[in-house]
Short mmCIF file of C-alpha atoms in Angstrom, two decimals:
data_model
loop_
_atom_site.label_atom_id
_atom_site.label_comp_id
_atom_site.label_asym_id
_atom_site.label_seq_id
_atom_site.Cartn_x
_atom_site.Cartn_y
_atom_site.Cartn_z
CA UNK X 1 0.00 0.00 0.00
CA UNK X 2 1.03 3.37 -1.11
CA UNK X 3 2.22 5.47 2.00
CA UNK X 4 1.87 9.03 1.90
CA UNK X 5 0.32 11.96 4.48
CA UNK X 6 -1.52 15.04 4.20
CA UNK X 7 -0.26 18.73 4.51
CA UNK X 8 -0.20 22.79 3.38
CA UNK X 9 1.64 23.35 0.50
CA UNK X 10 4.83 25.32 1.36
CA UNK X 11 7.06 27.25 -0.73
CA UNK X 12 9.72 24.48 -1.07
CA UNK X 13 6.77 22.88 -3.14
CA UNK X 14 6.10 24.91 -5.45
CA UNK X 15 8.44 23.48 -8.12
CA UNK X 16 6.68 20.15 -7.92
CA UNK X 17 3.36 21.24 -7.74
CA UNK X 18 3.75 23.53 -10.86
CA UNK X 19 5.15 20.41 -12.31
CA UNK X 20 2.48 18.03 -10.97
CA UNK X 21 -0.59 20.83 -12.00
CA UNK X 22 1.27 20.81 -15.72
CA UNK X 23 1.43 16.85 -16.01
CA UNK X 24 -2.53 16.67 -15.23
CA UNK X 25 -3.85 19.92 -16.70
CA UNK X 26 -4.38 20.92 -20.80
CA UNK X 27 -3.79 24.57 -19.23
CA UNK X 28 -2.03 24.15 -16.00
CA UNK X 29 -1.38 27.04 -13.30
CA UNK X 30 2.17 28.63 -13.26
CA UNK X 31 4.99 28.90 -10.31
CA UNK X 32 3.68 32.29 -9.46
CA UNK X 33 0.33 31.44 -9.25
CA UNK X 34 1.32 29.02 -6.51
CA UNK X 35 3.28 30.80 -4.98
CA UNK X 36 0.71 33.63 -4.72
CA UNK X 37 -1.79 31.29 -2.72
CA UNK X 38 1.27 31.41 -0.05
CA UNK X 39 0.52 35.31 0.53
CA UNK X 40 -2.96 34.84 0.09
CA UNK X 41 -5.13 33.96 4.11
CA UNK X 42 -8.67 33.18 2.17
CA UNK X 43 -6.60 30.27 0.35
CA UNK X 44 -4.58 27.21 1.20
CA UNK X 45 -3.12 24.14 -0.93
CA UNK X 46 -2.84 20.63 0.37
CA UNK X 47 -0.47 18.01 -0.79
CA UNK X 48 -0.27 14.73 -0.74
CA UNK X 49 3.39 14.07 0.34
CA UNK X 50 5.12 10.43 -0.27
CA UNK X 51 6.58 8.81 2.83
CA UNK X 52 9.95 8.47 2.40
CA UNK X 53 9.56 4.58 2.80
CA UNK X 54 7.12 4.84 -0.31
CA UNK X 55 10.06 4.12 -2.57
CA UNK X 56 8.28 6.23 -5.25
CA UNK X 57 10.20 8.57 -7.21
CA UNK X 58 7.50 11.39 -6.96
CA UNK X 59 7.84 13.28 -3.94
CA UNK X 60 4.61 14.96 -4.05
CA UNK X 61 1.91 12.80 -5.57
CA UNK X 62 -1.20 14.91 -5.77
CA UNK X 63 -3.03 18.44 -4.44
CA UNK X 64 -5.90 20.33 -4.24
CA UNK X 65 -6.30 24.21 -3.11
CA UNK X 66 -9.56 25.95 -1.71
CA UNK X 67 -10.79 29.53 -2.15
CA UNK X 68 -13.37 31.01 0.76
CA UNK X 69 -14.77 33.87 -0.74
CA UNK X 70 -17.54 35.40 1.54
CA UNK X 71 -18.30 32.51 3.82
CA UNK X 72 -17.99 29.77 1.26
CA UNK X 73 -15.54 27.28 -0.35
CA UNK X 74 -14.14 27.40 -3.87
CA UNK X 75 -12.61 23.94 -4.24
CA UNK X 76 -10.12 23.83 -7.42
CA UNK X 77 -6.72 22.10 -8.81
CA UNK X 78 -7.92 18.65 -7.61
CA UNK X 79 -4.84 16.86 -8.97
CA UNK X 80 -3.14 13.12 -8.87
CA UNK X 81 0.05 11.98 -10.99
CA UNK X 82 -1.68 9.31 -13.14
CA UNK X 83 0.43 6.40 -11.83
CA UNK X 84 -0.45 7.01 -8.20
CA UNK X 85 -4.51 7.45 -8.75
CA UNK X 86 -6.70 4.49 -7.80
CA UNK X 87 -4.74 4.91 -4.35
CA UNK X 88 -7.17 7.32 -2.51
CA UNK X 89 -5.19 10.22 -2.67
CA UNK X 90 -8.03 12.77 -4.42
CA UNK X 91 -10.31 11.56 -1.15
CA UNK X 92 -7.96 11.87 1.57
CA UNK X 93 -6.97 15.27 0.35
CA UNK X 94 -10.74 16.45 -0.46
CA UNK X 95 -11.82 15.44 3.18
CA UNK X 96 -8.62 16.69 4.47
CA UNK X 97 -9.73 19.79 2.35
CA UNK X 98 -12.94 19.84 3.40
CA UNK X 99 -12.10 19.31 7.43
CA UNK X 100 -9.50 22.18 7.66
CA UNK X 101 -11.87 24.86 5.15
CA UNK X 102 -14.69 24.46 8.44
CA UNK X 103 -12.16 24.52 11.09
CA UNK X 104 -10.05 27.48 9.75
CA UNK X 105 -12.74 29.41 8.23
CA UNK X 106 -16.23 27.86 9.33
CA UNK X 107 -17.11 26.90 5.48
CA UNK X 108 -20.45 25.04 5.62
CA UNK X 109 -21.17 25.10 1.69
CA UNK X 110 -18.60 24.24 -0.82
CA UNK X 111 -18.69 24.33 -4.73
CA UNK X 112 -16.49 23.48 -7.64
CA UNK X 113 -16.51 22.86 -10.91
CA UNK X 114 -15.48 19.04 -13.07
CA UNK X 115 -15.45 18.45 -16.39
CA UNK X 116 -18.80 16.53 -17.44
CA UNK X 117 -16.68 14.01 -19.08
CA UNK X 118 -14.41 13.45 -15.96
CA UNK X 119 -16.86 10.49 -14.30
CA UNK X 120 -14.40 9.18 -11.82
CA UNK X 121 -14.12 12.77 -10.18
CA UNK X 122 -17.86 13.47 -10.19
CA UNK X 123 -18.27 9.99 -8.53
CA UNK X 124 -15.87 10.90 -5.81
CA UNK X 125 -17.68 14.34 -5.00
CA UNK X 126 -21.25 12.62 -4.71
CA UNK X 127 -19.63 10.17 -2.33
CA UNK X 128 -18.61 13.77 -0.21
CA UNK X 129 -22.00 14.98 -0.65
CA UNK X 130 -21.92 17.27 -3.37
CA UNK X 131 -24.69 17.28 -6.01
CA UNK X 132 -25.08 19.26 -9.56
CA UNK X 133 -26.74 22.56 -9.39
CA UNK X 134 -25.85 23.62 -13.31
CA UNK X 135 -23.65 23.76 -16.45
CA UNK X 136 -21.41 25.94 -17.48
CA UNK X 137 -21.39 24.95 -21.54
CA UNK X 138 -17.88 25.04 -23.27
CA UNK X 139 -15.90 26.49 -20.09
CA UNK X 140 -13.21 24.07 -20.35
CA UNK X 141 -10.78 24.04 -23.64
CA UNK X 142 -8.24 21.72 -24.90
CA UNK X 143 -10.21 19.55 -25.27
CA UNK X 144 -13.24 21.55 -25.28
CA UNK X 145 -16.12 20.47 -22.59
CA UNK X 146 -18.60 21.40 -20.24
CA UNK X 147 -18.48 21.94 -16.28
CA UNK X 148 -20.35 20.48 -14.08
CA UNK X 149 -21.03 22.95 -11.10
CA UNK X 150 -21.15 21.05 -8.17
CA UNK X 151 -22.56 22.18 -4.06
CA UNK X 152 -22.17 20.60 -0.86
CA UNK X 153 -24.13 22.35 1.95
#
């Protein structure tokens, strides 16, 4: 079993996660965006961090960030490196996420937004609660395809 545990992003990251964002993104966030959710208090990144007894060559094996704007939470940049998904890394970090948004900020309603196309991901949000509220035709390109807007209250 994959080992790995569960923390903020810090700015020794941000090399990786630009890298691991690129490798699972058609139009991926840059360094500086990263490193401008380090400055920012209404927004955090997690990281899924490899034990060093993993023996994986990845150090940092998958992230997600939140956004509270006005009393709720914007979850976005739910990533895993392809060869380390199917290990429950996207649902330790989402309830990780999800924990640490109420206790730091008192978030009782979260949203985000999946590609309709992306079924595993929607599956794993319905199992957290959240349901589809709308569409958003054409917002994601390369390839082109809908989002799903998603709540959890």
């Amino acid at each position: 079993m994959l080992e790995y545990h569960i923390r903020e992003m810090q700015r020794e990251d941000l090399e990786e996660v630009t890298a691991l964002e690129a490798s699972c993104f058609s139009m991926p966030w840059r360094y500086m965006d990263f490193a401008e959710v380090l400055a920012n208090p209404d927004r955090f990144y997690l990281v899924a961090e490899a034990d060093s007894a993993a023996g994986v060559s990845d150090r940092i094996l998958g992230g997600c960030m939140l956004t509270h704007i006005v009393g709720e939470g914007d979850i976005s940049n739910v990533a895993v490196r392809e060869a380390y998904r199917n290990n429950k890394i996207a649902s330790a970090l989402l309830s990780a996420l999800l924990e640490l948004g109420t206790e730091r900020y008192g978030i009782q309603s979260y949203t985000l937004e999946v590609r309709s196309k992306n079924v595993p991901a929607r599956r794993l949000y319905e199992k957290y609660g959240f349901v589809s509220k709308g569409v958003r035709p054409d917002f994601y390109e390369k390839p082109k395809d809908d989002a799903i807007i998603m709540w959890r209250s």
